Amino acid sequence: MCKAINANNHSHLQDLSYIKRAALISDKSAGFTSPHPNFGCVIVTPSVEVVGEGYLYAQGTKPAEVLAVEAAGERCRGATAYVNMEPGDCHGDDTAVSALVQAGITRAVIGMRHPLQHLRGNAIRALRSQGLQVDVLGEDMQSKLVEEARKACLLVNLPFVHRAASRVPFSVLKYAMTLDAVKYMGHFRQCFLDGIGKIAASSGHAAWISSKLSRNRVFELRGRSDAIIVGGNTVRRDSKYHEHHLCPFGNKVADPRLTARHGGGHMPIRIVLSQSLDLPEEANLWDLSDVSTVVVTQRGARRSFQRYLASKGVEVVEFDILNPRDVMEYFHDRGYLSILWECGGTLAASAISSGVIHKVFAFVAPKIIGGKNAPSPVGELGMVEMSQALDLIDVCFEQIGPDMLISGFLQPIPDLTPTIPSEDETFAIDPTVAPFETSIIFFYKTWDLYGAFSNFSPHPIQMPDEDGNYVTWFSVEHYYQANKFIGVSNPLAQDCIDKIKSAKSPEEAARMGRLTQRRQPHLVRSDWESVKIDVMYRALKCKFSIYPHLNSMLLSTAGSVLVEASPHDLFWGGGRDGEGLNYLGRLLMKLRSEFFGESSAASENTCIAL
């Protein structure tokens, strides 16, 4: 069975090898861009030669399939395309599918169906309707080796799969602990840490438990995360040592900035969960020069301190009742895929009990610190018998320098196969079909339904510069961010414009523009607040005028209210509770009305001509 040859002369084992390759390269931008669905594509000729590869660099950039086709050129004809996940064009078009079809690809091997219901099966049906042979792992191809390859495809998109299945971001609990009283129960696939291992000395000092090699691995984990969560105890403890202790080099021992330490790479935001808001005024986390901080607290807690944080630029989010589940649902709505918890034992126990922790990374150092009152990694869970212990799934043991890294899942990987539709099912939502009645259409991330309405969608536009010459911008977001600095007579402003224009992704352009605006406000044009709505409107009008499929999608929403579902942007978005001004949604609805008016006028003119 494993040596069977398919129509393109590729053996079963070769198919699996190339699909694993697609999964591997799909992860190449990890740490350099914020987490996003990972797509990889490998194109192989009938003579078994790899002629093209590509991967999605970031949300809003060229699809992996397009990049692979561009690399392969004419050699695509008659070739097989291997993709780790079903193409998911969320932007109102079928760019990836069209690229494969027009290039002459005759067969596609797909590692897994798309996790999102409104996309699942769409690309597979489209490819088959164009005459391509499409094989899906676990459906058209089955064996133990197939399951291993399919698992590789699942693992590389684990945050995306978990988010789609559970409606919360994929959460990893990470901690470093000493060897004190670590107990292993049963065989190696089951692991129980009894909580007596220490994450700090009795005094609270915790730098450093693990080795430099282990800390480098932590930086990698941070770079793969949208955000890092700590609790109030961690901030208070670290700030205490920030004030009173110095390391041998004269630097402060603790109070970490929680950086990813990846030159030019992705910087996750910092999230502080504190019910009482009993936090120090001096903390590195309030320094927003490199990355933002969000403080989540109970409604009404320390209003004066909230005002202080706001004056520093720190975002404060209040909950009526603060619990990890509600917090994770909130950050799911903000579009986050992956969150790293680097909190103390009290918050860790609460997060585990709430069912929001999916995976654990425990760095165990060959040290003994002792101390009756020394903190442990996980606080009270209410368990009184060893039989109640939580067993990790798919446990891995890895030696990192002198330390041992133990990792495993607290929750199983979601199984998508039960929700796979049959070929004749057509339940997938079509965003070009108008709703039957007035409704609210929310949009936000580019991979979600109506992702084309996002400024981050990969639709280049051409806009005139100050001299009337047309300039191409990779996205609306590129153009909008650069306009903050246009016309400013300072070489640094022009340098910023050039960097934004050449940014590889819309998210990178947004980060550059926002960071420069915050750090160097003197570079922002003086009339920005009065012209920014018009700048956005002109960019949106260009985008929805030059792409017919986007125009059709916008017109299909007639009668519906369009709302950018950003819970934190109260100007362009709708806000968490509808308190936002929703200017992006308003501009899109204004354009929709104008396009309808133009269509009606054109229709009347046609009738008159007849």
Coordinates of C-alpha atoms in Angstrom, one line a residue:
M1 CA 0.0 0.0 0.0
C2 CA 2.7 2.5 0.9
K3 CA 4.5 2.0 -2.5
A4 CA 1.4 2.7 -4.5
I5 CA 2.0 5.2 -7.4
N6 CA -0.4 8.0 -8.1
A7 CA -1.3 9.7 -11.4
N8 CA 1.7 12.0 -11.2
N9 CA 4.2 9.2 -10.6
H10 CA 4.7 10.1 -6.9
S11 CA 4.8 7.3 -4.4
H12 CA 2.7 7.3 -1.2
L13 CA 5.8 7.9 0.9
Q14 CA 7.0 10.7 -1.3
D15 CA 3.6 12.4 -0.9
L16 CA 3.9 12.2 2.9
S17 CA 7.4 13.5 2.7
Y18 CA 6.4 16.6 0.7
I19 CA 3.4 17.3 2.8
K20 CA 5.6 17.3 5.9
R21 CA 7.9 19.7 4.0
A22 CA 5.0 22.0 3.4
A23 CA 4.1 21.9 7.1
L24 CA 7.8 22.6 8.0
I25 CA 8.2 25.7 5.8
S26 CA 4.8 27.1 6.8
D27 CA 6.3 27.9 10.2
K28 CA 9.3 29.8 8.8
S29 CA 8.0 33.3 9.8
A30 CA 7.3 32.3 13.4
G31 CA 8.9 34.8 15.8
F32 CA 9.2 37.4 13.1
T33 CA 5.4 38.2 12.7
S34 CA 2.5 37.9 15.0
P35 CA 0.8 34.5 15.0
H36 CA -1.4 33.7 12.0
P37 CA -2.6 30.7 10.1
N38 CA 0.4 28.9 8.8
F39 CA 0.3 27.9 5.1
G40 CA 3.1 26.2 3.2
C41 CA 3.1 25.0 -0.4
V42 CA 5.6 22.7 -2.2
I43 CA 5.4 22.1 -6.0
V44 CA 6.8 18.9 -7.4
T45 CA 7.1 17.8 -11.0
P46 CA 6.2 14.3 -12.3
S47 CA 9.9 13.6 -12.4
V48 CA 9.9 14.1 -8.6
E49 CA 11.8 17.5 -8.6
V50 CA 10.9 20.3 -6.2
V51 CA 10.5 23.4 -8.4
G52 CA 8.8 25.9 -6.1
E53 CA 8.1 26.6 -2.5
G54 CA 6.3 29.3 -0.6
Y55 CA 4.8 30.1 2.8
L56 CA 2.5 32.8 4.1
Y57 CA 4.7 35.4 5.8
A58 CA 2.0 37.2 7.7
Q59 CA -1.7 38.0 7.6
G60 CA -2.4 40.2 4.6
T61 CA 0.6 39.0 2.5
K62 CA 0.8 36.8 -0.6
P63 CA -0.7 33.3 -0.3
A64 CA 1.8 30.5 -0.1
E65 CA 0.4 28.9 -3.2
V66 CA 1.0 32.1 -5.2
L67 CA 4.6 32.4 -4.1
A68 CA 5.3 28.7 -4.9
V69 CA 3.7 29.1 -8.4
E70 CA 5.8 32.2 -9.0
A71 CA 9.0 30.4 -8.0
A72 CA 8.2 27.4 -10.2
G73 CA 7.1 29.3 -13.3
E74 CA 6.3 27.2 -16.4
R75 CA 7.4 24.0 -14.6
C76 CA 4.1 24.0 -12.7
R77 CA 2.4 22.4 -15.7
G78 CA 1.5 18.8 -14.8
A79 CA 3.0 19.1 -11.4
T80 CA 1.6 18.3 -7.9
A81 CA 1.1 21.0 -5.2
Y82 CA 1.4 19.9 -1.6
V83 CA -0.2 22.2 1.0
N84 CA -0.3 21.6 4.7
M85 CA -3.8 23.1 5.0
E86 CA -6.6 23.7 2.6
P87 CA -6.2 27.1 1.0
G88 CA -8.4 29.7 2.8
D89 CA -8.9 32.9 0.8
C90 CA -10.8 35.0 3.2
H91 CA -10.6 38.2 1.2
G92 CA -13.5 37.8 -1.2
D93 CA -11.4 36.2 -3.9
D94 CA -9.9 32.8 -4.8
T95 CA -6.3 33.9 -5.3
A96 CA -4.7 30.7 -4.1
V97 CA -7.0 28.4 -6.0
S98 CA -6.7 30.5 -9.2
A99 CA -2.9 30.5 -9.0
L100 CA -2.8 26.7 -8.9
V101 CA -5.4 26.2 -11.7
Q102 CA -3.9 28.8 -14.0
A103 CA -0.4 27.5 -13.5
G104 CA -1.4 24.1 -14.8
I105 CA -1.2 22.1 -11.6
T106 CA -3.0 18.8 -12.1
R107 CA -3.0 17.4 -8.6
A108 CA -3.1 18.8 -5.1
V109 CA -2.4 16.9 -1.8
I110 CA -3.9 18.6 1.2
G111 CA -2.7 17.9 4.8
M112 CA -6.0 19.0 6.5
R113 CA -9.2 20.8 5.8
H114 CA -9.5 24.4 6.8
P115 CA -10.6 24.7 10.5
L116 CA -13.0 27.6 9.9
Q117 CA -16.5 26.4 8.9
H118 CA -17.1 29.2 6.4
L119 CA -14.0 28.1 4.5
R120 CA -13.9 24.3 5.1
G121 CA -14.2 22.4 1.9
N122 CA -14.5 25.4 -0.4
A123 CA -11.0 25.3 -2.0
I124 CA -11.2 21.5 -2.3
R125 CA -14.5 21.7 -4.2
A126 CA -13.2 24.5 -6.3
L127 CA -10.0 22.6 -7.3
R128 CA -11.9 19.4 -8.1
S129 CA -14.4 21.4 -10.2
Q130 CA -11.5 22.6 -12.3
G131 CA -10.4 19.0 -13.0
L132 CA -7.6 18.7 -10.5
Q133 CA -7.1 15.4 -8.6
V134 CA -7.3 16.4 -4.9
D135 CA -6.2 14.0 -2.1
V136 CA -6.8 14.9 1.5
L137 CA -4.9 13.2 4.3
G138 CA -7.1 11.1 6.4
E139 CA -9.8 10.9 3.8
D140 CA -8.5 10.0 0.4
M141 CA -5.2 8.7 1.9
Q142 CA -5.2 6.6 5.1
S143 CA -2.5 4.7 7.0
K144 CA -0.5 5.0 10.2
L145 CA 2.1 7.1 8.3
V146 CA -0.6 9.3 6.9
E147 CA -1.9 10.0 10.4
E148 CA 1.7 11.0 11.4
A149 CA 1.9 13.4 8.5
R150 CA -1.6 14.8 9.2
K151 CA -0.6 15.3 12.9
A152 CA 2.4 17.4 11.7
C153 CA 0.0 19.6 9.8
L154 CA -2.3 19.9 12.8
L155 CA 0.6 20.8 15.2
V156 CA 2.0 23.6 13.0
N157 CA -1.5 25.2 13.1
L158 CA -2.4 24.2 16.7
P159 CA -3.2 27.7 17.9
F160 CA -5.5 28.3 14.9
V161 CA -7.2 24.9 15.3
H162 CA -7.7 25.3 19.0
R163 CA -9.1 28.9 18.6
A164 CA -11.5 27.7 15.9
A165 CA -12.7 24.8 18.1
S166 CA -12.8 26.3 21.5
R167 CA -13.4 30.1 20.9
V168 CA -10.4 31.0 23.1
P169 CA -6.8 31.6 22.2
F170 CA -4.4 28.6 22.4
S171 CA -2.8 29.1 25.9
V172 CA 0.5 27.8 27.1
L173 CA 1.5 27.8 30.8
K174 CA 5.3 28.1 31.1
Y175 CA 7.3 28.1 34.3
A176 CA 10.8 27.3 35.5
M177 CA 11.2 25.4 38.8
T178 CA 13.9 23.8 41.0
L179 CA 14.2 20.0 41.5
D180 CA 12.6 20.1 45.0
A181 CA 10.2 17.2 45.3
V182 CA 9.5 16.7 41.6
K183 CA 7.6 13.4 41.4
Y184 CA 6.8 11.4 38.3
M185 CA 3.8 9.1 38.5
G186 CA 3.3 6.1 36.2
H187 CA 5.1 5.8 32.9
F188 CA 6.7 8.6 30.8
R189 CA 3.4 9.5 29.0
Q190 CA 1.9 10.6 32.3
C191 CA 3.5 13.3 34.4
F192 CA 2.5 14.9 37.6
L193 CA 4.3 17.8 39.3
D194 CA 3.2 18.0 42.9
G195 CA 3.7 21.7 43.2
I196 CA 6.5 21.5 45.8
G197 CA 9.2 22.4 43.2
K198 CA 10.0 26.1 43.7
I199 CA 9.7 28.9 41.2
A200 CA 11.5 31.4 43.5
A201 CA 13.2 31.5 46.8
S202 CA 11.3 32.3 50.0
S203 CA 12.3 35.9 49.6
G204 CA 10.7 36.0 46.2
H205 CA 14.0 36.1 44.3
A206 CA 13.7 34.1 41.0
A207 CA 16.6 35.2 38.7
W208 CA 17.7 32.8 37.5
I209 CA 16.3 29.4 38.1
S210 CA 16.9 28.0 34.6
S211 CA 20.0 28.2 32.4
K212 CA 20.6 30.7 29.6
L213 CA 19.8 28.0 27.0
S214 CA 16.4 27.5 28.6
R215 CA 15.8 31.2 28.7
N216 CA 16.5 31.4 25.0
R217 CA 13.9 28.8 24.4
V218 CA 11.5 31.0 26.4
F219 CA 12.3 33.9 24.1
E220 CA 11.3 31.7 21.2
L221 CA 8.0 30.9 22.9
R222 CA 7.3 34.5 23.5
G223 CA 8.0 35.3 19.8
R224 CA 5.3 32.8 18.8
S225 CA 2.7 34.4 21.1
D226 CA 0.3 37.3 20.6
A227 CA 0.6 38.2 24.3
I228 CA 2.3 37.3 27.6
I229 CA 0.2 37.1 30.7
V230 CA 1.5 37.8 34.2
G231 CA -0.4 38.3 37.5
G232 CA -0.3 41.1 40.0
N233 CA 1.9 39.1 42.4
T234 CA 4.6 38.7 39.7
V235 CA 4.6 42.4 39.0
R236 CA 4.8 43.3 42.7
R237 CA 7.5 40.7 43.4
D238 CA 9.7 41.7 40.5
S239 CA 9.3 45.4 41.2
K240 CA 10.5 44.8 44.8
Y241 CA 13.7 43.4 43.5
H242 CA 13.9 45.9 40.8
E243 CA 14.2 48.6 43.5
H244 CA 16.5 46.9 46.0
H245 CA 18.9 44.5 44.2
L246 CA 21.5 44.7 41.5
C247 CA 23.1 42.0 39.5
P248 CA 27.0 41.8 39.2
F249 CA 26.9 44.0 36.1
G250 CA 25.0 46.8 37.8
N251 CA 21.7 46.1 36.0
K252 CA 18.4 45.5 37.8
V253 CA 17.8 41.9 38.6
A254 CA 14.2 41.5 37.9
D255 CA 11.2 43.5 36.7
P256 CA 11.4 41.9 33.2
R257 CA 10.1 43.7 30.1
L258 CA 8.8 40.3 28.9
T259 CA 10.5 40.8 25.5
A260 CA 11.0 38.2 22.7
R261 CA 14.6 39.3 22.2
H262 CA 14.3 38.6 18.4
G263 CA 16.0 41.4 16.5
G264 CA 13.4 43.0 14.3
G265 CA 10.9 40.3 15.1
H266 CA 7.5 40.1 16.6
M267 CA 7.0 41.7 20.1
P268 CA 4.0 40.2 22.0
I269 CA 2.0 42.6 24.1
R270 CA 2.1 42.3 27.9
I271 CA -1.1 41.6 29.8
V272 CA -1.3 42.0 33.6
L273 CA -4.2 40.4 35.4
S274 CA -4.9 42.0 38.7
Q275 CA -8.2 42.0 40.6
S276 CA -7.3 44.6 43.2
L277 CA -5.0 46.7 41.0
D278 CA -2.6 46.9 43.9
L279 CA 0.4 47.4 41.6
P280 CA 3.5 49.6 41.9
E281 CA 3.7 52.8 40.0
E282 CA 7.2 52.1 38.9
A283 CA 7.5 49.0 36.7
N284 CA 9.1 48.3 33.4
L285 CA 5.8 47.0 32.1
W286 CA 4.5 50.6 32.1
D287 CA 7.2 51.6 29.7
L288 CA 5.6 51.4 26.2
S289 CA 8.6 52.5 24.1
D290 CA 8.8 49.0 22.5
V291 CA 5.5 47.3 23.0
S292 CA 2.1 48.0 24.6
T293 CA 0.7 46.7 27.9
V294 CA -2.9 45.9 28.8
V295 CA -4.0 45.7 32.4
V296 CA -7.1 43.7 33.1
T297 CA -8.9 44.3 36.4
Q298 CA -12.2 44.2 38.3
R299 CA -14.6 47.0 37.5
G300 CA -14.1 50.0 39.8
A301 CA -10.7 48.9 41.2
R302 CA -8.4 51.8 42.1
R303 CA -9.7 54.5 39.8
S304 CA -6.9 56.8 40.6
F305 CA -4.3 54.2 39.6
Q306 CA -6.3 53.5 36.4
R307 CA -6.0 57.2 35.5
Y308 CA -2.2 57.0 36.3
L309 CA -1.8 54.0 33.9
A310 CA -3.9 55.8 31.2
S311 CA -1.6 58.8 31.5
K312 CA 1.3 56.4 30.8
G313 CA -0.5 55.0 27.7
V314 CA -1.3 51.7 29.3
E315 CA -4.7 50.3 28.3
V316 CA -7.0 49.2 31.1
V317 CA -9.8 46.7 30.6
E318 CA -12.4 46.2 33.3
F319 CA -14.5 43.1 34.0
D320 CA -17.5 42.9 36.3
I321 CA -16.1 39.6 37.6
L322 CA -12.5 38.8 36.7
N323 CA -11.9 35.2 35.7
P324 CA -9.5 33.6 33.1
R325 CA -12.3 32.2 30.9
D326 CA -13.9 35.6 30.3
V327 CA -10.5 37.2 29.8
M328 CA -9.6 34.6 27.2
E329 CA -12.9 35.0 25.4
Y330 CA -12.2 38.8 25.3
F331 CA -8.8 38.3 23.7
H332 CA -10.2 35.8 21.3
D333 CA -12.5 38.6 20.1
R334 CA -9.4 40.8 19.7
G335 CA -8.2 38.2 17.2
Y336 CA -5.4 36.6 19.3
L337 CA -4.3 33.1 18.4
S338 CA -1.7 32.2 21.0
I339 CA -1.1 33.4 24.6
L340 CA 1.8 32.5 26.9
W341 CA 1.1 32.5 30.6
E342 CA 4.2 33.4 32.7
C343 CA 2.3 33.9 35.9
G344 CA 2.7 32.7 39.5
G345 CA 1.0 29.7 41.1
T346 CA -2.2 31.4 42.2
L347 CA -3.1 32.7 38.7
A348 CA -1.9 29.5 37.1
A349 CA -4.2 27.4 39.3
S350 CA -7.1 29.6 38.4
A351 CA -6.3 29.4 34.7
I352 CA -6.1 25.6 34.8
S353 CA -9.3 25.3 36.8
S354 CA -11.0 27.5 34.2
G355 CA -10.0 25.2 31.4
V356 CA -8.1 27.8 29.4
I357 CA -4.7 26.2 29.5
H358 CA -4.0 23.9 26.6
K359 CA -0.3 23.1 27.0
V360 CA 2.4 23.2 29.7
F361 CA 6.1 23.9 29.4
A362 CA 8.0 23.2 32.6
F363 CA 11.7 23.9 32.8
V364 CA 13.2 21.9 35.7
A365 CA 16.6 23.0 36.9
P366 CA 19.0 20.7 38.8
K367 CA 18.9 23.0 41.8
I368 CA 17.4 22.7 45.3
I369 CA 16.3 25.9 47.1
G370 CA 14.1 24.6 49.9
G371 CA 12.0 27.0 51.9
K372 CA 8.6 26.3 53.4
N373 CA 7.1 29.5 52.1
A374 CA 8.8 29.5 48.7
P375 CA 6.2 29.8 45.9
S376 CA 5.4 26.8 43.7
P377 CA 4.3 26.8 40.0
V378 CA 0.7 25.9 40.5
G379 CA -1.4 26.9 43.5
E380 CA -4.4 25.2 45.1
L381 CA -6.5 23.1 42.7
G382 CA -8.7 21.5 45.3
M383 CA -7.3 18.0 44.8
V384 CA -6.8 15.8 47.8
E385 CA -5.9 12.4 46.2
M386 CA -3.2 11.5 43.7
S387 CA -5.9 9.9 41.5
Q388 CA -7.2 13.5 40.9
A389 CA -3.9 14.6 39.4
L390 CA -4.1 16.1 35.9
D391 CA -2.3 13.8 33.4
L392 CA -0.5 15.5 30.5
I393 CA -1.0 14.1 27.0
D394 CA 1.8 13.6 24.5
V395 CA 4.4 14.3 27.0
C396 CA 7.9 15.2 25.7
F397 CA 11.2 15.2 27.6
E398 CA 14.0 17.4 26.3
Q399 CA 17.3 18.2 27.9
I400 CA 18.3 21.8 27.4
G401 CA 21.8 22.4 28.8
P402 CA 21.6 21.4 32.4
D403 CA 17.8 21.7 32.6
M404 CA 15.0 19.3 31.7
L405 CA 12.1 20.6 29.7
I406 CA 8.9 18.7 30.2
S407 CA 6.0 19.6 27.9
G408 CA 2.6 18.1 27.3
F409 CA -1.0 18.9 26.6
L410 CA -3.7 19.4 29.3
Q411 CA -6.3 19.2 26.5
P412 CA -6.4 16.9 23.5
I413 CA -5.8 18.3 20.0
P414 CA -9.3 19.0 18.5
D415 CA -10.4 16.4 16.0
L416 CA -11.8 18.2 13.0
T417 CA -12.9 15.1 11.0
P418 CA -16.4 14.7 12.6
T419 CA -17.3 18.1 11.2
I420 CA -16.1 17.5 7.7
P421 CA -19.0 18.0 5.2
S422 CA -19.7 15.6 2.4
E423 CA -19.0 16.8 -1.1
D424 CA -22.7 17.6 -1.8
E425 CA -23.1 19.7 1.3
T426 CA -23.2 23.4 0.7
F427 CA -23.6 24.9 4.1
A428 CA -20.5 27.0 3.9
I429 CA -21.4 30.7 4.2
D430 CA -21.0 32.7 1.0
P431 CA -20.2 36.4 1.9
T432 CA -21.3 37.5 -1.6
V433 CA -24.9 36.5 -0.9
A434 CA -27.0 39.3 0.7
P435 CA -28.6 38.7 4.1
F436 CA -32.3 38.1 4.1
E437 CA -33.0 40.8 6.7
T438 CA -31.3 43.7 8.4
S439 CA -28.5 42.4 10.6
I440 CA -25.1 43.4 12.0
I441 CA -22.0 42.1 10.1
F442 CA -18.9 42.1 12.1
F443 CA -15.4 41.9 10.6
Y444 CA -11.9 42.1 12.0
K445 CA -9.2 39.6 11.2
T446 CA -8.4 38.9 7.5
W447 CA -8.9 35.1 8.0
D448 CA -12.5 35.5 9.3
L449 CA -15.7 35.9 7.3
Y450 CA -15.7 39.2 5.5
G451 CA -12.0 39.5 6.0
A452 CA -11.8 41.6 2.9
F453 CA -13.2 44.5 4.8
S454 CA -10.1 44.7 6.9
N455 CA -7.4 47.2 6.1
F456 CA -5.0 44.3 6.4
S457 CA -6.4 42.4 3.5
P458 CA -3.7 41.8 0.7
H459 CA -5.2 44.2 -1.9
P460 CA -2.6 46.7 -3.3
I461 CA -3.9 50.1 -4.2
Q462 CA -2.5 52.9 -6.3
M463 CA -2.8 56.4 -4.9
P464 CA -1.5 59.8 -6.1
D465 CA 1.4 61.4 -4.2
E466 CA 1.9 65.1 -3.5
D467 CA 3.0 65.6 -7.1
G468 CA 0.2 63.7 -8.6
N469 CA 2.2 60.6 -9.5
Y470 CA 0.5 57.3 -8.7
V471 CA 2.3 55.1 -6.1
T472 CA 1.5 51.5 -5.3
W473 CA 0.9 50.6 -1.7
F474 CA 0.7 46.9 -0.6
S475 CA -2.5 47.5 1.4
V476 CA -4.8 50.2 2.7
E477 CA -3.0 50.0 6.1
H478 CA 0.4 50.7 4.5
Y479 CA -1.1 53.9 2.8
Y480 CA -2.9 55.0 6.0
Q481 CA 0.1 54.7 8.3
A482 CA 2.5 56.4 5.9
N483 CA 0.1 59.4 5.5
K484 CA 0.7 60.2 9.2
F485 CA 4.1 61.6 8.2
I486 CA 3.5 63.0 4.7
G487 CA 4.4 66.6 4.2
V488 CA 6.5 66.9 7.3
S489 CA 9.8 68.7 6.6
N490 CA 12.0 66.3 8.5
P491 CA 14.2 63.7 6.9
L492 CA 13.2 61.2 9.6
A493 CA 9.6 61.5 8.5
Q494 CA 10.4 60.6 4.9
D495 CA 12.6 57.8 6.2
C496 CA 9.6 56.5 8.2
I497 CA 7.4 56.7 5.1
D498 CA 9.8 54.7 3.0
K499 CA 10.1 52.0 5.7
I500 CA 6.3 51.7 6.0
K501 CA 6.0 51.5 2.2
S502 CA 8.4 48.6 2.0
A503 CA 7.1 46.8 5.1
K504 CA 6.5 43.1 4.3
S505 CA 3.1 43.0 5.8
P506 CA 0.2 45.3 6.9
E507 CA 0.8 44.4 10.5
E508 CA 4.4 45.5 10.2
A509 CA 3.4 48.8 8.6
A510 CA 0.9 49.3 11.4
R511 CA 3.5 48.6 14.1
M512 CA 6.0 51.0 12.5
G513 CA 3.4 53.8 12.1
R514 CA 2.0 53.5 15.6
L515 CA 5.4 53.1 17.3
T516 CA 6.8 56.2 15.5
Q517 CA 3.6 58.2 16.4
R518 CA 4.0 57.3 20.0
R519 CA 7.8 57.7 20.3
Q520 CA 8.3 60.7 18.0
P521 CA 5.0 62.7 17.9
H522 CA 6.8 65.6 16.4
L523 CA 7.1 63.7 13.1
V524 CA 3.3 63.4 12.8
R525 CA 1.7 66.0 10.4
S526 CA 0.0 68.7 12.4
D527 CA -3.4 68.3 10.6
W528 CA -3.5 64.5 11.0
E529 CA -6.5 64.3 13.4
S530 CA -8.6 66.4 11.0
V531 CA -7.6 64.6 7.8
K532 CA -7.3 60.9 8.8
I533 CA -10.9 60.0 8.1
D534 CA -10.6 61.4 4.6
V535 CA -7.3 59.6 4.1
M536 CA -8.9 56.3 5.0
Y537 CA -12.0 57.0 2.9
R538 CA -10.0 57.7 -0.3
A539 CA -7.9 54.5 0.3
L540 CA -11.0 52.4 0.8
K541 CA -12.7 53.9 -2.2
C542 CA -9.8 52.9 -4.4
K543 CA -9.7 49.4 -2.9
F544 CA -13.4 48.7 -3.4
S545 CA -13.4 50.3 -6.9
I546 CA -10.6 48.4 -8.5
Y547 CA -11.4 44.9 -7.3
P548 CA -14.8 43.8 -8.7
H549 CA -15.2 40.9 -6.3
L550 CA -14.7 43.2 -3.3
N551 CA -17.2 45.6 -4.7
S552 CA -19.7 42.8 -5.1
M553 CA -19.1 41.6 -1.5
L554 CA -19.7 45.1 -0.2
L555 CA -22.9 45.5 -2.2
S556 CA -24.1 42.1 -1.0
T557 CA -24.3 43.5 2.6
A558 CA -27.1 45.9 1.7
G559 CA -29.4 46.5 4.6
S560 CA -26.8 45.3 7.2
V561 CA -24.8 47.4 9.6
L562 CA -21.1 46.9 9.2
V563 CA -19.0 47.0 12.4
E564 CA -15.3 46.5 12.8
A565 CA -15.2 44.2 15.8
S566 CA -12.2 45.7 17.4
P567 CA -12.8 45.6 21.2
H568 CA -10.0 48.1 21.9
D569 CA -10.0 50.6 19.0
L570 CA -12.8 53.0 20.0
F571 CA -12.3 55.2 17.0
W572 CA -12.2 52.9 14.0
G573 CA -13.8 49.9 15.7
G574 CA -17.0 49.2 17.5
G575 CA -15.4 48.6 20.9
R576 CA -16.1 45.9 23.4
D577 CA -19.6 46.8 24.3
G578 CA -20.6 48.9 21.3
E579 CA -19.2 52.1 22.7
G580 CA -16.7 52.6 19.8
L581 CA -17.3 55.1 17.1
N582 CA -16.9 52.4 14.3
Y583 CA -15.6 54.9 11.7
L584 CA -14.3 52.1 9.5
G585 CA -17.7 50.5 9.4
R586 CA -19.3 53.8 8.7
L587 CA -17.0 54.6 5.8
L588 CA -17.7 51.2 4.3
M589 CA -21.4 51.8 4.5
K590 CA -21.0 55.2 3.0
L591 CA -19.1 53.7 0.1
R592 CA -21.7 51.0 -0.3
S593 CA -24.4 53.7 -0.6
E594 CA -22.3 55.6 -3.2
F595 CA -21.7 52.4 -5.2
F596 CA -25.4 51.7 -5.2
G597 CA -26.1 55.2 -6.4
E598 CA -23.6 54.9 -9.2
S599 CA -25.1 51.6 -10.2
S600 CA -28.6 53.1 -10.3
A601 CA -27.4 56.0 -12.3
A602 CA -25.7 53.8 -14.8
S603 CA -28.8 51.7 -15.1
E604 CA -30.9 54.8 -15.8
N605 CA -28.5 56.0 -18.5
T606 CA -28.6 52.6 -20.1
C607 CA -32.4 52.8 -20.3
I608 CA -32.3 56.3 -21.8
A609 CA -29.8 55.2 -24.4
L610 CA -32.0 52.3 -25.4

